[in-house]
Amino acid sequence: MSKTNGVPNPAYNYGSKDEHSKVDMESSHYERAATITGHNIVYTVDVKTKPCCGQIEKKEILKGINGIFKPGMNAILGPTGSGKSSVLDILAGRKDPAGLSGHLLLDGSPPPENFKCMVGYVVQDDVVMGGLTVRENFEFSATLRLPSDVTKADRKDRVDNVINELGLNKCADTKVGNEFFRGVSGGERKRTNIGMELIISPPVLFLDEPTTGLDANTANSVMMLLRRLALKGRTVVFSIHQPRYSIFKLFDSLMLLSMGECVYHGPASESLEYFKSIGYVIEEHNNPPDFFLDVINGEANHSEKDINEISVKDIEEVHTKLVSSFQKSTLNSRLQNQMNPILQQYQHAVETNTVKVLPKIEYATSAFTQFRAVSGRTILNLLRNPQLSVMQWLVLIIFGLIVGAIYWQLEKDCVTGIQNRVGAFFFIIMNQVFGNLSAVELFIKERSIFMHENVSGFYRVSAYFFSKIICDVIPMRLIPVILFSAVTYFMLGLRLAAENFFLYVLSLFLVAMSASGIAFFFSATVSIFAVANLCIALTYVFMMVFSGLLVNVSSVPSWLRWLKWASLFRYGLNALDINELKDMTFSNGTATCSATGNDYLIDQNIPYQTSWDFWQNIVALGAMSVISMTGTYIQLRRMKK
């Protein structure tokens, strides 16, 4: 293994300047294939039996699983709810240690801390950026997951080798595709997901149902690819649901699960003979994986009449028989003979205090490199998918023109001058607040990508958070506010002073940032777009009620009056009122009709005499932005990945 700051890194060192001394990537990176063993793995979770009463009980998901996964094709099969995904996640180090017991060993030693960052894990859903090409996605993975001392040329060689290895040469410079445009095919997309993990040459490659969503021919192509990887010595472990026979023939090892227990674990080629020995004979032309699931579900070797009479009790009896038969079988004895020496050697090392402790896997790159890479990808994706940002600009400009047309060149009339200005300001603030609802999709849209990349060691949460916020604020918040302000300020005929204009822009920008910050928080908290939208809208409406314009806050019951301090509408409206109305006189030219802006501010209990009276509203808006952004970051860190 190469080292970064004295810590082993899951990637090879390709940093040699001598062309003849470079690592042969086609051969050497497979030498790191590892053997994983699980000894008496038990996994329990807390389940609420009565949600209304808060009663919780322990539910066993896995019940004493023993398994060995060597270089080759290792398949995990079982019906829905059997625990195959839980086994895969535990082997890959992706389960919360709470509720987990047993020993998981990597080549006979405990896996290093952050073991999940050194293995490859291909999730069931696609987690690649659709706006980027296949090559650009691989380059992103290489930039963040290969050590910083690997040269740019060597990273390029690594990317080219993975492209060749996966047979993606023809589509390497084609965009993967997203909801806006069509990209590569389903099989090429799945291979792209696999390639993102192969960049680091992981000792073990895990895949969660790699054929899901693919047609039969494409699924076969993907599995043939995994077979080629396995033949070169790589350890490939995957869960799969009802593969066809041509795929089943590719398996080296097979683990069958039922209700969290193992009913078969051994060579896939011996599975049919084993089931025959315990009384289950496959029918001619039947697919073995389908047959195994029928056996587990109690539906094998039954007539149609018998199947109609199968009960839960019958299935449990079959399950008990299958578990008992396997535990007594020669296959299980052979498995224990392989696994027991590994466990005994580890236990002896524990007793003699000679356990080989592998150093913690650290991030391969610095926080700044991660920030730069994620920001670059975000900007590139925005440039290739400008629809949302352009629409944000156009909508605000159109609203600005509408506001300007309605309140065109406001007069200083004593009757309508103040009323129209305050009404225009309220309408403008409402537009800025609700116009930034688009911020809700920032973390919801890429939630699955973020969760996968963060847990796989691509980048720190902080690097992702700051890159997304900065790349969102400038094109989606700052530029639209400047355009909107330039349109409305002069169409409304507000004070022609540079200082007042810039304070107007600053006030609207902080209103937009406060509104966006609330949207960011719910975006990081809630995974369902409609629910997040509803929560944000309700928050905005409550803030609007306590703005001081729709209802006099002093008339609100005291136990609700404190909500005015959490209203961004109130701070924004106060800032705009002071900026425009302070020391302004309104008159229709007669002595009988005269008013001042100061009188209105006094009537509304808005302090205005000192400069701090204005700036306290700006500070409050800034504080609300910082608080909501901090809450967003905390939620991203708390997110279960």
CSV table of N, CA and C in Angstrom, one decimal, residues 400-477:
chain,number,residue,atom,x,y,z
A,400,GLY,N,-39.6,42.0,-11.1
A,400,GLY,CA,-39.1,43.4,-10.9
A,400,GLY,C,-39.8,44.3,-11.8
A,401,LEU,N,-40.0,43.9,-13.1
A,401,LEU,CA,-40.7,44.8,-14.1
A,401,LEU,C,-42.2,45.0,-13.7
A,402,ILE,N,-42.8,43.9,-13.2
A,402,ILE,CA,-44.2,44.0,-12.7
A,402,ILE,C,-44.3,45.0,-11.6
A,403,VAL,N,-43.4,44.8,-10.6
A,403,VAL,CA,-43.4,45.7,-9.4
A,403,VAL,C,-43.2,47.2,-9.8
A,404,GLY,N,-42.2,47.3,-10.7
A,404,GLY,CA,-41.9,48.7,-11.2
A,404,GLY,C,-43.0,49.3,-12.0
A,405,ALA,N,-43.8,48.5,-12.7
A,405,ALA,CA,-44.9,49.0,-13.5
A,405,ALA,C,-46.1,49.4,-12.6
A,406,ILE,N,-46.3,48.6,-11.5
A,406,ILE,CA,-47.4,48.9,-10.6
A,406,ILE,C,-47.1,50.1,-9.7
A,407,TYR,N,-45.8,50.2,-9.3
A,407,TYR,CA,-45.5,51.4,-8.4
A,407,TYR,C,-44.6,52.4,-9.1
A,408,TRP,N,-44.8,52.6,-10.4
A,408,TRP,CA,-44.0,53.4,-11.2
A,408,TRP,C,-43.8,54.9,-10.6
A,409,GLN,N,-42.6,55.3,-10.4
A,409,GLN,CA,-42.2,56.6,-10.0
A,409,GLN,C,-43.1,57.1,-8.9
A,410,LEU,N,-42.9,56.5,-7.7
A,410,LEU,CA,-43.8,56.9,-6.5
A,410,LEU,C,-43.7,58.3,-6.2
A,411,GLU,N,-44.9,58.9,-6.0
A,411,GLU,CA,-45.0,60.3,-5.6
A,411,GLU,C,-44.8,60.5,-4.1
A,412,LYS,N,-44.5,61.7,-3.7
A,412,LYS,CA,-44.3,62.0,-2.3
A,412,LYS,C,-45.6,62.7,-1.7
A,413,ASP,N,-46.7,62.1,-2.2
A,413,ASP,CA,-48.0,62.6,-1.7
A,413,ASP,C,-48.2,62.2,-0.3
A,414,CYS,N,-48.9,63.0,0.5
A,414,CYS,CA,-49.0,62.8,1.9
A,414,CYS,C,-50.1,61.6,2.2
A,415,VAL,N,-50.9,61.3,1.2
A,415,VAL,CA,-51.9,60.3,1.3
A,415,VAL,C,-51.4,59.0,0.9
A,416,THR,N,-50.8,58.9,-0.3
A,416,THR,CA,-50.4,57.6,-0.9
A,416,THR,C,-48.9,57.4,-0.8
A,417,GLY,N,-48.1,58.4,-0.6
A,417,GLY,CA,-46.6,58.3,-0.7
A,417,GLY,C,-46.1,57.2,0.2
A,418,ILE,N,-46.4,57.3,1.5
A,418,ILE,CA,-45.9,56.3,2.5
A,418,ILE,C,-46.5,55.0,2.3
A,419,GLN,N,-47.9,54.9,2.1
A,419,GLN,CA,-48.6,53.7,1.9
A,419,GLN,C,-48.0,52.9,0.7
A,420,ASN,N,-47.8,53.5,-0.4
A,420,ASN,CA,-47.4,52.8,-1.6
A,420,ASN,C,-45.9,52.3,-1.4
A,421,ARG,N,-45.1,53.1,-0.8
A,421,ARG,CA,-43.7,52.7,-0.5
A,421,ARG,C,-43.7,51.5,0.4
A,422,VAL,N,-44.4,51.5,1.5
A,422,VAL,CA,-44.4,50.4,2.4
A,422,VAL,C,-45.0,49.1,1.7
A,423,GLY,N,-46.1,49.3,0.9
A,423,GLY,CA,-46.7,48.2,0.2
A,423,GLY,C,-45.7,47.6,-0.8
A,424,ALA,N,-45.0,48.5,-1.5
A,424,ALA,CA,-44.0,48.0,-2.5
A,424,ALA,C,-42.9,47.2,-1.8
A,425,PHE,N,-42.4,47.7,-0.6
A,425,PHE,CA,-41.4,47.0,0.1
A,425,PHE,C,-41.8,45.7,0.6
A,426,PHE,N,-43.1,45.6,1.1
A,426,PHE,CA,-43.6,44.3,1.5
A,426,PHE,C,-43.7,43.3,0.4
A,427,PHE,N,-44.2,43.8,-0.7
A,427,PHE,CA,-44.3,42.9,-1.9
A,427,PHE,C,-42.9,42.5,-2.4
A,428,ILE,N,-42.0,43.4,-2.4
A,428,ILE,CA,-40.6,43.0,-2.8
A,428,ILE,C,-40.0,42.0,-1.9
A,429,ILE,N,-40.1,42.2,-0.6
A,429,ILE,CA,-39.6,41.2,0.4
A,429,ILE,C,-40.3,39.8,0.2
A,430,MET,N,-41.6,39.8,0.0
A,430,MET,CA,-42.3,38.6,-0.2
A,430,MET,C,-41.8,37.9,-1.4
A,431,ASN,N,-41.6,38.7,-2.5
A,431,ASN,CA,-41.0,38.1,-3.7
A,431,ASN,C,-39.6,37.5,-3.5
A,432,GLN,N,-38.8,38.2,-2.7
A,432,GLN,CA,-37.4,37.7,-2.5
A,432,GLN,C,-37.5,36.4,-1.7
A,433,VAL,N,-38.4,36.3,-0.7
A,433,VAL,CA,-38.5,35.2,0.2
A,433,VAL,C,-39.0,33.9,-0.6
A,434,PHE,N,-40.2,34.1,-1.2
A,434,PHE,CA,-40.8,32.9,-1.9
A,434,PHE,C,-40.1,32.6,-3.2
A,435,GLY,N,-39.4,33.6,-3.8
A,435,GLY,CA,-38.6,33.4,-5.0
A,435,GLY,C,-37.4,32.5,-4.8
A,436,ASN,N,-37.0,32.3,-3.5
A,436,ASN,CA,-35.8,31.5,-3.2
A,436,ASN,C,-36.2,30.1,-2.7
A,437,LEU,N,-37.5,29.7,-3.0
A,437,LEU,CA,-37.9,28.3,-2.7
A,437,LEU,C,-37.1,27.3,-3.5
A,438,SER,N,-36.5,27.7,-4.6
A,438,SER,CA,-35.7,26.8,-5.4
A,438,SER,C,-34.5,26.2,-4.6
A,439,ALA,N,-34.1,26.9,-3.5
A,439,ALA,CA,-33.0,26.4,-2.7
A,439,ALA,C,-33.3,25.1,-2.1
A,440,VAL,N,-34.6,24.7,-2.0
A,440,VAL,CA,-35.0,23.5,-1.3
A,440,VAL,C,-34.4,22.2,-2.0
A,441,GLU,N,-34.1,22.3,-3.3
A,441,GLU,CA,-33.7,21.1,-4.0
A,441,GLU,C,-32.2,20.9,-3.9
A,442,LEU,N,-31.4,21.9,-3.3
A,442,LEU,CA,-30.0,21.8,-3.3
A,442,LEU,C,-29.4,20.5,-2.7
A,443,PHE,N,-29.9,20.1,-1.6
A,443,PHE,CA,-29.4,18.9,-0.9
A,443,PHE,C,-30.3,17.7,-1.1
A,444,ILE,N,-31.6,17.9,-1.5
A,444,ILE,CA,-32.5,16.8,-1.7
A,444,ILE,C,-32.1,16.1,-3.0
A,445,LYS,N,-31.9,16.9,-4.0
A,445,LYS,CA,-31.6,16.4,-5.4
A,445,LYS,C,-30.4,15.5,-5.4
A,446,GLU,N,-29.3,15.9,-4.7
A,446,GLU,CA,-28.1,15.1,-4.7
A,446,GLU,C,-27.9,14.3,-3.4
A,447,ARG,N,-28.9,14.1,-2.7
A,447,ARG,CA,-28.8,13.4,-1.4
A,447,ARG,C,-28.1,12.0,-1.5
A,448,SER,N,-28.6,11.2,-2.5
A,448,SER,CA,-28.0,9.9,-2.6
A,448,SER,C,-26.5,9.9,-3.0
A,449,ILE,N,-26.2,10.9,-3.9
A,449,ILE,CA,-24.8,11.0,-4.4
A,449,ILE,C,-23.9,11.5,-3.2
A,450,PHE,N,-24.4,12.5,-2.4
A,450,PHE,CA,-23.6,12.9,-1.3
A,450,PHE,C,-23.4,11.9,-0.3
A,451,MET,N,-24.5,11.1,0.1
A,451,MET,CA,-24.3,10.1,1.1
A,451,MET,C,-23.3,9.0,0.7
A,452,HIS,N,-23.4,8.6,-0.6
A,452,HIS,CA,-22.5,7.6,-1.1
A,452,HIS,C,-21.1,8.1,-1.1
A,453,GLU,N,-20.9,9.3,-1.7
A,453,GLU,CA,-19.5,9.8,-1.8
A,453,GLU,C,-18.9,10.1,-0.5
A,454,ASN,N,-19.6,10.6,0.4
A,454,ASN,CA,-19.1,11.0,1.8
A,454,ASN,C,-18.7,9.7,2.5
A,455,VAL,N,-19.5,8.7,2.5
A,455,VAL,CA,-19.2,7.5,3.3
A,455,VAL,C,-18.1,6.7,2.6
A,456,SER,N,-17.9,6.9,1.3
A,456,SER,CA,-16.8,6.2,0.6
A,456,SER,C,-15.5,7.0,0.7
A,457,GLY,N,-15.5,8.1,1.3
A,457,GLY,CA,-14.2,8.8,1.5
A,457,GLY,C,-13.8,9.7,0.4
A,458,PHE,N,-14.8,10.2,-0.4
A,458,PHE,CA,-14.4,11.1,-1.5
A,458,PHE,C,-14.1,12.5,-0.8
A,459,TYR,N,-14.9,12.9,0.1
A,459,TYR,CA,-14.6,14.3,0.7
A,459,TYR,C,-15.2,14.4,2.0
A,460,ARG,N,-14.8,15.4,2.8
A,460,ARG,CA,-15.4,15.7,4.1
A,460,ARG,C,-16.7,16.4,3.9
A,461,VAL,N,-17.6,16.4,4.9
A,461,VAL,CA,-18.9,17.1,4.8
A,461,VAL,C,-18.6,18.6,4.7
A,462,SER,N,-17.6,19.1,5.3
A,462,SER,CA,-17.4,20.6,5.3
A,462,SER,C,-17.0,21.0,3.9
A,463,ALA,N,-16.2,20.2,3.2
A,463,ALA,CA,-15.8,20.6,1.8
A,463,ALA,C,-17.0,20.6,0.9
A,464,TYR,N,-17.9,19.6,1.0
A,464,TYR,CA,-19.1,19.5,0.2
A,464,TYR,C,-20.0,20.7,0.5
A,465,PHE,N,-20.2,20.9,1.8
A,465,PHE,CA,-21.2,22.0,2.3
A,465,PHE,C,-20.7,23.4,1.7
A,466,PHE,N,-19.5,23.7,2.0
A,466,PHE,CA,-19.1,25.1,1.5
A,466,PHE,C,-19.0,25.2,0.0
A,467,SER,N,-18.7,24.2,-0.7
A,467,SER,CA,-18.6,24.3,-2.2
A,467,SER,C,-20.1,24.4,-2.7
A,468,LYS,N,-21.0,23.7,-2.2
A,468,LYS,CA,-22.4,23.8,-2.7
A,468,LYS,C,-23.0,25.1,-2.3
A,469,ILE,N,-22.7,25.6,-1.1
A,469,ILE,CA,-23.3,26.9,-0.7
A,469,ILE,C,-22.8,28.0,-1.5
A,470,ILE,N,-21.4,28.1,-1.7
A,470,ILE,CA,-20.8,29.2,-2.4
A,470,ILE,C,-21.2,29.1,-3.9
A,471,CYS,N,-21.3,27.9,-4.5
A,471,CYS,CA,-21.6,27.8,-5.9
A,471,CYS,C,-23.1,28.0,-6.1
A,472,ASP,N,-23.9,28.0,-5.1
A,472,ASP,CA,-25.3,28.3,-5.2
A,472,ASP,C,-25.6,29.8,-4.9
A,473,VAL,N,-24.9,30.4,-4.0
A,473,VAL,CA,-25.2,31.7,-3.5
A,473,VAL,C,-24.9,32.7,-4.7
A,474,ILE,N,-23.8,32.6,-5.4
A,474,ILE,CA,-23.4,33.6,-6.4
A,474,ILE,C,-24.3,33.6,-7.6
A,475,PRO,N,-24.6,32.4,-8.2
A,475,PRO,CA,-25.4,32.5,-9.4
A,475,PRO,C,-26.9,32.5,-9.1
A,476,MET,N,-27.3,32.0,-8.0
A,476,MET,CA,-28.8,31.8,-7.7
A,476,MET,C,-29.3,32.8,-6.7
A,477,ARG,N,-28.5,33.5,-5.9
A,477,ARG,CA,-28.9,34.5,-4.9
A,477,ARG,C,-28.4,35.9,-5.2
